[in-house]
CSV table of C-alpha atoms in Angstrom, one decimal:
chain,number,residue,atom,x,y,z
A,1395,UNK,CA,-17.9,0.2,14.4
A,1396,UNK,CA,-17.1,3.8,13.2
A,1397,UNK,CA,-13.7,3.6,14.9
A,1398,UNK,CA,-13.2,0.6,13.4
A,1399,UNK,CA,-13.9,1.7,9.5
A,1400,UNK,CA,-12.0,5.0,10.2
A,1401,UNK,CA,-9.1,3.3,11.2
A,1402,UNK,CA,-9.3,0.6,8.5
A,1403,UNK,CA,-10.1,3.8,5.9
A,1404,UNK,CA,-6.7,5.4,7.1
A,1405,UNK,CA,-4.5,2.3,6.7
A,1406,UNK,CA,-6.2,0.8,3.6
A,1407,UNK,CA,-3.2,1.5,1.7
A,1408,UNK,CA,-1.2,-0.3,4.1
A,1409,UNK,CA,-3.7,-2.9,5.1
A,1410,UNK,CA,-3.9,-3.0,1.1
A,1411,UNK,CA,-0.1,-4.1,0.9
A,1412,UNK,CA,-0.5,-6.8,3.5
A,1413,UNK,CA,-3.4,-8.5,1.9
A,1414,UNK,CA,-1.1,-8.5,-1.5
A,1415,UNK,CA,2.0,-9.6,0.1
A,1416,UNK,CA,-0.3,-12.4,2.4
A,1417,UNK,CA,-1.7,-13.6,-0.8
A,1418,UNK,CA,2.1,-13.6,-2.8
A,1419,UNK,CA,3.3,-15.7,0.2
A,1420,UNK,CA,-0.1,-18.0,0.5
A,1421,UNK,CA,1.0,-19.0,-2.9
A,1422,UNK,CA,4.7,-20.0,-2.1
A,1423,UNK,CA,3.4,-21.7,0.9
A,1424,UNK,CA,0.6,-23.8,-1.7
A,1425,UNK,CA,3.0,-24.5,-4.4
A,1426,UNK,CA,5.8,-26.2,-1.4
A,1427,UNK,CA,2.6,-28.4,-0.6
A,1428,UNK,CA,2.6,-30.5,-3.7
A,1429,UNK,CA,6.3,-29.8,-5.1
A,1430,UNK,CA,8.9,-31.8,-4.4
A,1431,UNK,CA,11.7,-30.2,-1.4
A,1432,UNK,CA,14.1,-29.9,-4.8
A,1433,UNK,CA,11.7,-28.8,-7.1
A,1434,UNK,CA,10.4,-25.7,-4.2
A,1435,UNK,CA,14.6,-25.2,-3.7
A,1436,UNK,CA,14.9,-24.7,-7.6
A,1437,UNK,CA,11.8,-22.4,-8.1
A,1438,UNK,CA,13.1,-20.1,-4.7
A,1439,UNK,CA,16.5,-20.0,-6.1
A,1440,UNK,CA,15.5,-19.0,-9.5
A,1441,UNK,CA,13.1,-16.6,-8.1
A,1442,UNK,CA,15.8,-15.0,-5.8
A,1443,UNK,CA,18.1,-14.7,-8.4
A,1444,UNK,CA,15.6,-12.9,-10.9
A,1445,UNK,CA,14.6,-10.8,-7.8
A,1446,UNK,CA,18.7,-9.7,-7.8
A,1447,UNK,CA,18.8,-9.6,-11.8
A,1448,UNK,CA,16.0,-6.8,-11.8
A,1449,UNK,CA,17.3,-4.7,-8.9
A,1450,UNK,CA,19.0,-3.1,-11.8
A,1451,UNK,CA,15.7,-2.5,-13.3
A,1452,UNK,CA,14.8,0.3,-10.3
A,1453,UNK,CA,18.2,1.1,-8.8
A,1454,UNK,CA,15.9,3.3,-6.1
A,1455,UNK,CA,14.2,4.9,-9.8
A,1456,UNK,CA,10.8,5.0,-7.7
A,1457,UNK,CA,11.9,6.9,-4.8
A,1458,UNK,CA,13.9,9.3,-7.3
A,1459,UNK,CA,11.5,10.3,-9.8
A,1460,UNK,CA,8.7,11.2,-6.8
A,1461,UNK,CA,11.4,13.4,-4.9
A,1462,UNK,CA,13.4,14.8,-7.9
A,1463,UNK,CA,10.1,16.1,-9.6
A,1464,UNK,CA,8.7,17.2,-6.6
A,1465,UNK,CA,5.8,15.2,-6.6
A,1466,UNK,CA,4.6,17.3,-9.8
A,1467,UNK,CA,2.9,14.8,-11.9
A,1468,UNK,CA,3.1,15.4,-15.2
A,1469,UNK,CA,7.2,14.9,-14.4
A,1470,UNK,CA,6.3,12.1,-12.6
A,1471,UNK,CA,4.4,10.2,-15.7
A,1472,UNK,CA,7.3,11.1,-18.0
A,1473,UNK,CA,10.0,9.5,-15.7
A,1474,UNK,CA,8.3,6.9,-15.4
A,1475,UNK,CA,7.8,6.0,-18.8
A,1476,UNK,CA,11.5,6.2,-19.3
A,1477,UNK,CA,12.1,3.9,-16.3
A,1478,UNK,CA,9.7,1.2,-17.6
A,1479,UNK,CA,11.4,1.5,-20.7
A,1480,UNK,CA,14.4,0.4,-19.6
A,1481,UNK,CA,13.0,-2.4,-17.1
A,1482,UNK,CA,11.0,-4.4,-19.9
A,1483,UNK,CA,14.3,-4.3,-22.0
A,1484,UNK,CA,16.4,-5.4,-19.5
A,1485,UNK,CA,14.1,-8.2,-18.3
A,1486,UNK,CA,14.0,-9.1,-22.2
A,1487,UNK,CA,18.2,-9.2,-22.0
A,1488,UNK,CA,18.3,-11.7,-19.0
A,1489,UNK,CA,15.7,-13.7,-20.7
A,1490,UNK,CA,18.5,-13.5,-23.4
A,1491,UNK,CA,21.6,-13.9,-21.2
A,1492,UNK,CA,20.4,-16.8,-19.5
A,1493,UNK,CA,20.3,-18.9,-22.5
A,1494,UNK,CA,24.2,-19.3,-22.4
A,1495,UNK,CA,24.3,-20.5,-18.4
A,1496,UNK,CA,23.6,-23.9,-17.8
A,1497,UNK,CA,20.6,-23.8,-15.9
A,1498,UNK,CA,18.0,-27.0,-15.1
A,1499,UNK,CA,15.1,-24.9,-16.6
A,1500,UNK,CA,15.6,-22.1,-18.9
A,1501,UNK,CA,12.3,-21.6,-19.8
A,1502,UNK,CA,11.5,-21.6,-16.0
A,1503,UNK,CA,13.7,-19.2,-15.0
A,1504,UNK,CA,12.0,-16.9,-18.1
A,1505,UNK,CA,8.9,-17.5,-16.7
A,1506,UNK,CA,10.1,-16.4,-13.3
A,1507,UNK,CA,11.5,-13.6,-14.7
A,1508,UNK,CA,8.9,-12.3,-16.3
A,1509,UNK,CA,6.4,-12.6,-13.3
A,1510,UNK,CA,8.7,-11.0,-11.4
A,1511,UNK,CA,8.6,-7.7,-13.6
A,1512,UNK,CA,4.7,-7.9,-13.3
A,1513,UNK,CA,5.2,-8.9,-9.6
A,1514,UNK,CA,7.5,-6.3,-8.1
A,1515,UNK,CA,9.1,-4.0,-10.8
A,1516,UNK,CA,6.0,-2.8,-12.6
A,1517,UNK,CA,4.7,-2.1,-9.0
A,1518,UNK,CA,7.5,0.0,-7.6
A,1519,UNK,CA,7.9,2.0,-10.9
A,1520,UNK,CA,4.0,2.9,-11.2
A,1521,UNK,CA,4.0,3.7,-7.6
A,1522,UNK,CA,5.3,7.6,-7.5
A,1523,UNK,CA,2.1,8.6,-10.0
A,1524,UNK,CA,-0.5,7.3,-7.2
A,1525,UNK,CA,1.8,9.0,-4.3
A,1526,UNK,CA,2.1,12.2,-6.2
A,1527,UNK,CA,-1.6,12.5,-6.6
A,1528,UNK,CA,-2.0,11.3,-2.9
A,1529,UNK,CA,-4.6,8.4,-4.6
A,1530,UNK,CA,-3.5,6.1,-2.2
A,1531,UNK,CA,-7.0,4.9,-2.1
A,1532,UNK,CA,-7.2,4.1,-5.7
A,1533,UNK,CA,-3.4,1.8,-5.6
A,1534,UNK,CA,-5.2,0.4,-2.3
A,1535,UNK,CA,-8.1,-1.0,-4.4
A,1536,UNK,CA,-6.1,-2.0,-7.2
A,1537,UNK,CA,-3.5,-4.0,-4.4
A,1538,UNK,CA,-6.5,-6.1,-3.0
A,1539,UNK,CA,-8.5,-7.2,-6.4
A,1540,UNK,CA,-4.9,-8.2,-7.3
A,1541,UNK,CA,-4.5,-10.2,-3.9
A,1542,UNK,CA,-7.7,-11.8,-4.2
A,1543,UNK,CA,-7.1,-13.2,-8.3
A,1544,UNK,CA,-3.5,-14.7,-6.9
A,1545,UNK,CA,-5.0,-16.0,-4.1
A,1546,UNK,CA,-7.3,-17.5,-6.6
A,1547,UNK,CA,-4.5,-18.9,-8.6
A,1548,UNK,CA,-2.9,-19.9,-5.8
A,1549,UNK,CA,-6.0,-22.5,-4.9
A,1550,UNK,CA,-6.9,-23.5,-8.9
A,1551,UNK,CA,-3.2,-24.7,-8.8
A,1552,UNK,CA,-3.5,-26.7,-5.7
A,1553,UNK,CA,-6.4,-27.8,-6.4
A,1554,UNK,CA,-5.5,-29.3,-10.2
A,1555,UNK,CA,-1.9,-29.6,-9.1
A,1556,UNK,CA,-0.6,-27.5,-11.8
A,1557,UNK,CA,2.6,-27.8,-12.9
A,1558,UNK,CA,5.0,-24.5,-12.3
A,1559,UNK,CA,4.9,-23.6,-15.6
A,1560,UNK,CA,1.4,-23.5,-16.3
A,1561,UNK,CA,1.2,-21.9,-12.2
A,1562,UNK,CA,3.9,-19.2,-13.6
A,1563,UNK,CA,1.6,-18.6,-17.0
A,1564,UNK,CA,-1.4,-17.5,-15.1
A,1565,UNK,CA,0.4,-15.3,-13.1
A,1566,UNK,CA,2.0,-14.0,-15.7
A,1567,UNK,CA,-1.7,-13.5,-17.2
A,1568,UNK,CA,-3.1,-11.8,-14.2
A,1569,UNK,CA,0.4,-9.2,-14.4
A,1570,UNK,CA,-0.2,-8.4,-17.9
A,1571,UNK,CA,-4.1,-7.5,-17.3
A,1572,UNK,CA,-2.7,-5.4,-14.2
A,1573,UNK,CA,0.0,-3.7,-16.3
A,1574,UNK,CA,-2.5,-2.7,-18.7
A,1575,UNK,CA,-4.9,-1.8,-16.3
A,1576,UNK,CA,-2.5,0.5,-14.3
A,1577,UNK,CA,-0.9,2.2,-17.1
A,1578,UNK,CA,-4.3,3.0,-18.5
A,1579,UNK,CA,-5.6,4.8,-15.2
A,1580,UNK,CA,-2.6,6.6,-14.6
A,1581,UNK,CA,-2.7,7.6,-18.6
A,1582,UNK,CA,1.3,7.1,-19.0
A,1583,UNK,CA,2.2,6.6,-22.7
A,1584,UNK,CA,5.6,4.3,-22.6
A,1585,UNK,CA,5.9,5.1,-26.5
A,1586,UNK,CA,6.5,8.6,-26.1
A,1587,UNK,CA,9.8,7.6,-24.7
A,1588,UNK,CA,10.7,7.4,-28.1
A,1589,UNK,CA,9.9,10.5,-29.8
A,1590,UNK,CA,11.0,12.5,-26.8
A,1591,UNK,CA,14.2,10.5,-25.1
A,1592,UNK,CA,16.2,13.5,-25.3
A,1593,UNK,CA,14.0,15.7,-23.7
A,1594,UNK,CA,13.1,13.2,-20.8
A,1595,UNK,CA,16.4,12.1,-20.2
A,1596,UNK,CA,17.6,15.8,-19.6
A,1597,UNK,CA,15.2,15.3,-16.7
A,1598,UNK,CA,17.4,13.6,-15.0
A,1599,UNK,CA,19.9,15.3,-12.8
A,1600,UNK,CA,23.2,13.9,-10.9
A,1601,UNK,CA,21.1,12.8,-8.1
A,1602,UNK,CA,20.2,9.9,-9.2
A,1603,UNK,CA,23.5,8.4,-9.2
A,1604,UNK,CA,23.0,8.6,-5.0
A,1605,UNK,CA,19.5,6.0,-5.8
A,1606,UNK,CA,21.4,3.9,-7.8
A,1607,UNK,CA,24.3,3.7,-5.1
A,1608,UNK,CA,22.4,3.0,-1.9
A,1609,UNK,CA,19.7,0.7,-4.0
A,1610,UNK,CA,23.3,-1.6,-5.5
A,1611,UNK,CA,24.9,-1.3,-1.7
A,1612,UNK,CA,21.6,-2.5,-0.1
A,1613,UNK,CA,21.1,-5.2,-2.6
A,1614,UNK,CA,24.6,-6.2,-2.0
A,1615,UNK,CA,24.0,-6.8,2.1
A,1616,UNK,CA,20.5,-7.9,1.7
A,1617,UNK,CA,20.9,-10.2,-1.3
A,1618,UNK,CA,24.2,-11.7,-0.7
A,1619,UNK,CA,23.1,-14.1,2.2
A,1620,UNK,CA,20.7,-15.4,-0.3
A,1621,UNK,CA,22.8,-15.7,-3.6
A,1622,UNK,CA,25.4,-17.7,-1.2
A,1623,UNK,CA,22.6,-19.8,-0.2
A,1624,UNK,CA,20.9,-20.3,-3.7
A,1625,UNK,CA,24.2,-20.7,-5.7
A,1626,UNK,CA,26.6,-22.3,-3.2
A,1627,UNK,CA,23.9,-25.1,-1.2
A,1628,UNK,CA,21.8,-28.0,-1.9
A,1629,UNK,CA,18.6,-27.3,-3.1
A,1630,UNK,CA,17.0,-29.0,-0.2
A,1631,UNK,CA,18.7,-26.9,2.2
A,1632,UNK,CA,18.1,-23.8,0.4
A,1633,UNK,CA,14.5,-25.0,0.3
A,1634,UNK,CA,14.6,-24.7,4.2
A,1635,UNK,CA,16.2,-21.2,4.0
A,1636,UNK,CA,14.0,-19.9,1.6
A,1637,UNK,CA,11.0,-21.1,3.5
A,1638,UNK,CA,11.8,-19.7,6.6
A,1639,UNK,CA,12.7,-16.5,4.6
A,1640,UNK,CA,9.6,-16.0,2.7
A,1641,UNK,CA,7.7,-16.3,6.5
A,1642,UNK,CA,10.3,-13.7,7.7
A,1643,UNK,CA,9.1,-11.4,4.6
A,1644,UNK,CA,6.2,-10.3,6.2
A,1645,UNK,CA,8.0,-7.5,8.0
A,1646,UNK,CA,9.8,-6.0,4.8
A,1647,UNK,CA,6.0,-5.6,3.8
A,1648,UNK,CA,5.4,-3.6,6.9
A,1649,UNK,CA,8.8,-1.5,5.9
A,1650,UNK,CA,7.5,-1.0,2.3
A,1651,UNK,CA,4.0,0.4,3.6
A,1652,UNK,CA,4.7,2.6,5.9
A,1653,UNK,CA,8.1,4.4,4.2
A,1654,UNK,CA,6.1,4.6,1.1
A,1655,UNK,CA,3.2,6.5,3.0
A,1656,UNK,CA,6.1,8.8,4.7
A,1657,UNK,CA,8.1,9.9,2.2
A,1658,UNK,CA,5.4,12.1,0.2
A,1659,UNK,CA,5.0,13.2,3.8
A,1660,UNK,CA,8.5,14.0,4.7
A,1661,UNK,CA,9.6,16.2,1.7
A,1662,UNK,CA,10.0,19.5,2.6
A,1663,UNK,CA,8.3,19.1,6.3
A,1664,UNK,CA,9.5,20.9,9.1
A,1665,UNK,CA,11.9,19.0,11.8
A,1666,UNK,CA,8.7,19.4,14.3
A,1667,UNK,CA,6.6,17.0,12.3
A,1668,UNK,CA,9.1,15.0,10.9
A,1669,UNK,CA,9.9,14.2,14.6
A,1670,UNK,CA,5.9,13.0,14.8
A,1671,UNK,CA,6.0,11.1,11.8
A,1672,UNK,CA,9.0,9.1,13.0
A,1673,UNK,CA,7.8,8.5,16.4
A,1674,UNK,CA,4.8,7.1,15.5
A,1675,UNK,CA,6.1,5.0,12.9
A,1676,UNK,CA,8.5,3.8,14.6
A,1677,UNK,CA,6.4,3.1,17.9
A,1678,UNK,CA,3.9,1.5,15.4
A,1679,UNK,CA,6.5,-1.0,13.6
A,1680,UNK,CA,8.2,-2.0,16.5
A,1681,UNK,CA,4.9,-3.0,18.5
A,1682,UNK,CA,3.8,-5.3,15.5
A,1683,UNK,CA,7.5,-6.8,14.8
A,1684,UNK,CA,7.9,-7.3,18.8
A,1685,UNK,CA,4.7,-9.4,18.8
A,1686,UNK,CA,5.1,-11.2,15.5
A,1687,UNK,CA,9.0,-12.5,17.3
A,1688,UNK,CA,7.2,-13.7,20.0
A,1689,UNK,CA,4.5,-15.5,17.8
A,1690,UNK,CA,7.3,-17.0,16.1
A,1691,UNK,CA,9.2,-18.1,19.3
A,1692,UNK,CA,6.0,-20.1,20.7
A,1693,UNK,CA,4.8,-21.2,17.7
A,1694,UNK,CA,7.5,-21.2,15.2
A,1695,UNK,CA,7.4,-25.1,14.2
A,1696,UNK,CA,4.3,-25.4,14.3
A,1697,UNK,CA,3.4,-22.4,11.7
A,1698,UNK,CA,6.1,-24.1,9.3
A,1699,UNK,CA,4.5,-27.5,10.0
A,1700,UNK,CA,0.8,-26.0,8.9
A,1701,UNK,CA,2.0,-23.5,6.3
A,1702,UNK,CA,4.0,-26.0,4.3
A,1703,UNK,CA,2.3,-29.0,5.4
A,1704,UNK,CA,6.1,-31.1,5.3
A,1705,UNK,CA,8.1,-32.3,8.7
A,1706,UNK,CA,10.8,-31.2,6.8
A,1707,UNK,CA,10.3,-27.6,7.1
A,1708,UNK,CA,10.7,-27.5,10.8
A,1709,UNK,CA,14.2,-27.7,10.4
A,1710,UNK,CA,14.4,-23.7,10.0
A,1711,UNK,CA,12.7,-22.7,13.1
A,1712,UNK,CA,16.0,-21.1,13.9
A,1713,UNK,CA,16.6,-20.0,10.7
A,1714,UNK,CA,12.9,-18.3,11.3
A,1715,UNK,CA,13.7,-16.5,14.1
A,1716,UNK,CA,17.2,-15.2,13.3
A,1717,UNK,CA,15.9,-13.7,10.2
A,1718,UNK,CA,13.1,-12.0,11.7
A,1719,UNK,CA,16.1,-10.3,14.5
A,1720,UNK,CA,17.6,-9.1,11.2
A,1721,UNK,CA,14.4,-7.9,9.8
A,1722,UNK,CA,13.0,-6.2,13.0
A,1723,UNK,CA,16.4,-4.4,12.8
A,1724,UNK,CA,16.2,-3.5,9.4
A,1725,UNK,CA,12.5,-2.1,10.3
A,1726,UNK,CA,14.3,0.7,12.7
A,1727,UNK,CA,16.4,1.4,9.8
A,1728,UNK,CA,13.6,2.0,7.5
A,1729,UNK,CA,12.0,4.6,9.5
A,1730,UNK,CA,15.0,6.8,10.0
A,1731,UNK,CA,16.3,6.0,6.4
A,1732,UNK,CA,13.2,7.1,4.9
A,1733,UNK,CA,14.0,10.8,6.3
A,1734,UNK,CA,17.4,10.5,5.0
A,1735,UNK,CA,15.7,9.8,1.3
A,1736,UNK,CA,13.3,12.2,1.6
A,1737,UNK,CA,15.5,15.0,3.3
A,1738,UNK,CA,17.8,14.6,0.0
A,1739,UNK,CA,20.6,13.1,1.8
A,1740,UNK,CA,20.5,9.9,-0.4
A,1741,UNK,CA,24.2,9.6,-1.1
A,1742,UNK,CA,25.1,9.5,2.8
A,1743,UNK,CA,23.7,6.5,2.7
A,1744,UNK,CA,25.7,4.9,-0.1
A,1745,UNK,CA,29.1,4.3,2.9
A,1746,UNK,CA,26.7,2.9,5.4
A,1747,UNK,CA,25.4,0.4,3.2
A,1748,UNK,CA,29.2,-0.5,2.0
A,1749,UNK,CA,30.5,-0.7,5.7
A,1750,UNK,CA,27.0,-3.3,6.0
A,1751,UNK,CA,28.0,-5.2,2.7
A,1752,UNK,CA,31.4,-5.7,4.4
A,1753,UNK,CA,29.5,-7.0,7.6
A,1754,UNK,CA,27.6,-9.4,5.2
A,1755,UNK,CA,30.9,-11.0,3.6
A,1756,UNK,CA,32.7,-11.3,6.9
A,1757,UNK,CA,30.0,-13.0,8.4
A,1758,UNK,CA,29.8,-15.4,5.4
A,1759,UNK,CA,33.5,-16.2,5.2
A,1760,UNK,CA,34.0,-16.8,9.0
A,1761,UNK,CA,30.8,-18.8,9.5
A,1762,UNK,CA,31.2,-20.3,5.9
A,1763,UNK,CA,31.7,-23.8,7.1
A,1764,UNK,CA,28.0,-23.9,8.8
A,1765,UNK,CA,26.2,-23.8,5.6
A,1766,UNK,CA,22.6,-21.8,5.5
A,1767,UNK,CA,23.5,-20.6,9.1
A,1768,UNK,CA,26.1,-18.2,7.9
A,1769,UNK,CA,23.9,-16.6,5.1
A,1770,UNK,CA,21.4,-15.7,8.3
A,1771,UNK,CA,24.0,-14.7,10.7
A,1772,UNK,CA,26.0,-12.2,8.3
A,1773,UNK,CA,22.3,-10.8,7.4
A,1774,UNK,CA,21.7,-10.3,11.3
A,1775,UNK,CA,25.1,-8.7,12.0
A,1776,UNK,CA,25.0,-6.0,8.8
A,1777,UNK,CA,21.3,-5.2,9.4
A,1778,UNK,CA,22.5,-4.5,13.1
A,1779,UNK,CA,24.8,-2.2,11.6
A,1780,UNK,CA,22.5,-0.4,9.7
A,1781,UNK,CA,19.8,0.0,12.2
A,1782,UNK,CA,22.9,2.0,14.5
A,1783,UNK,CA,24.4,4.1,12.0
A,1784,UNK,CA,20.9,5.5,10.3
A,1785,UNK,CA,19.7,5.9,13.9
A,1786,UNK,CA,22.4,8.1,14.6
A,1787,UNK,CA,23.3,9.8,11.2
A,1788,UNK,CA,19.2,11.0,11.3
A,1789,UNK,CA,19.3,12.1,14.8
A,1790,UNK,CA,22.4,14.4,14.3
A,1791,UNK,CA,20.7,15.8,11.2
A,1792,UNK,CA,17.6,17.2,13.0
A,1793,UNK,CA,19.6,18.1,15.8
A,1794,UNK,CA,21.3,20.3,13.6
A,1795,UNK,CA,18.3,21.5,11.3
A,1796,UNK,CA,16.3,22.6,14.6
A,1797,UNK,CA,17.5,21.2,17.7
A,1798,UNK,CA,14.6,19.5,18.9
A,1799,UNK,CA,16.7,16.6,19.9
């Protein structure tokens, strides 16, 4: 039993992030019960595209303000006021924007929009004030209670069938309670923005415009496959995409935990323990991806059958399991790419992710004709791609630094 709560106490972060992410997809998987296929199609397509719309809202701004201020947080705090600045006005713009588009919902897709801010944005910008005070305990706590009140959503909308927009309104709720909460803990005034822009903002060196370069390429190879799907098919089929994606998601969460546990880890380390750190990640992630494939491979249908309680979803089995080949691959990546962000090589990665975006659209354009299939296919072949050329461009680097390898 001691073994046990010492190995639970020195993953909780991580274990934290799984619950959270578990309890974000429960609720995908709840809503696709009672919705209609179109009606799950429309709200996955609006949510992807918000997902793309505030990329530009942390361009890699999370990963740049912990390394750029060397994890000194009083820097820290001040970046990331400025950062959250500009997130909440440019959510407010799309809200704006979107007005002029024909869309089926325009207050859905504000809705969206705004939960995802709450969702993932506030999240990732928050993030470098816990990991420069190593209170990865404190985020953990914070990750669970607010895995366990969507999860209760989740089941109150089942329950009374909720529509979306009243579903999206208590979320939205539950973000605004967690914004407040966070921002009070980590004592970050967002006003002071304001009186000191100039100051801040002369914080901010050339750097950033390698974050901002490698988050835009990334986006392009990782989000293409799905903005072809969510603007180019029927709702119906993008309902089957987006269902098999959203199961396939579960690895990105185990790429998000364990490179944000490594970078604070990584930054000015010697090539001797960086070698550690990305052996044991890597051995780690690659044991759980293996075993979740095979899971999938056995018991694919049947996992789509129970999770979304529709015959209909069993059409993306394969869909399923070529996405998670993609993911495993982009997995690998993550763990050598996070040296190559931590190591301040950012900007190396900007023609690697440009050579993958080209994978993407080649894939798409000769396998156009198949439909969903091509938006999986041209993700498989560029996170291929990327898994290689990382591998290989962080290998050479500590070879030169000490020659360990």
């Amino acid at each position: 039993m001691d073994k046990i709560l010492k190995l639970i106490n020195n993953n909780l972060y991580a274990l934290s992030l799984y619950a959270r992410q578990i309890a974000g997809t429960l609720i995908l998987f709840v809503i696709a019960r009672y919705l209609l296929v179109y009606d799950f199609g429309l709200f996955s397509s609006y949510r992807n595209i918000a997902v793309f719309c505030l990329m530009f809202a942390n361009l890699g701004y999370a990963d740049y303000i912990l390394v750029s201020s060397k994890a000194n947080t009083k820097e820290v705090k001040l970046k990331i006021a400025l950062f959250m600045q500009n997130a909440i006005i440019l959510s407010f713009l799309y809200i704006i924007c979107s007005l002029f588009f024909k869309l089926e919902s325009h207050l859905l897709f504000a809705l969206i929009i705004i939960r995802t801010f709450f969702d993932t944005t506030f999240f990732g910008l928050i993030l470098p004030f816990f990991q420069s005070e190593k209170k990865f305990l404190q985020i953990a706590v914070i990750n669970i209670i607010y895995a366990v009140f969507i999860t209760l959503i989740a089941g109150i909308s089942y329950t009374l069938k909720l529509s979306l927009i009243k579903f999206l309104l208590l979320n939205i709720l539950l973000g605004s309670i967690n914004f407040i909460q966070c921002s009070y803990y980590a004592k970050i005034n967002y006003l002071i923005v304001f009186k000191y822009f100039h100051k801040i903002f002369k914080m901010l060196d050339k750097e950033i415009f390698s974050y901002i370069g490698v988050t835009i390429a990334f986006y392009l190879y990782a989000q293409i496959p799905s903005l072809f799907v969510s603007l180019t098919q029927k709702k119906e089929n993008a309902a089957i995409y987006f269902a098999a994606f959203t199961i396939a998601s579960v690895v990105g969460l185990l790429i998000t935990a364990q490179s944000q546990k490594m970078v604070p880890d990584m930054i000015n380390a010697s090539a001797i323990k960086i070698k550690i750190i990305i052996k044991e990640n890597l051995k780690f992630i690659l044991r759980i991806t293996t075993l979740l494939f095979l899971l999938f491979v056995l018991l694919g249908k049947q996992i789509l059958l129970l999770l979304y309680g529709q015959n209909y979803y069993a059409n993306a089995y394969f869909i399923l399991l070529i996405l998670m080949l993609g993911n495993i691959c982009v997995a690998i990546a993550a763990v050598f790419g996070t040296y190559i962000t931590a190591s301040g090589n950012q900007r190396k990665k900007i023609p690697m992710q440009l050579k993958a975006t080209f994978c993407t659209i080649l894939g798409i354009t000769i396998f156009y004709k198949f439909g969903i299939y091509a938006a999986v296919i041209a993700y498989l072949f560029a996170s291929i791609y990327t898994a290689f050329q990382y591998t290989i461009f962080t290998l050479q680097e500590l070879r030169n630094k000490k020659g360990e390898y």
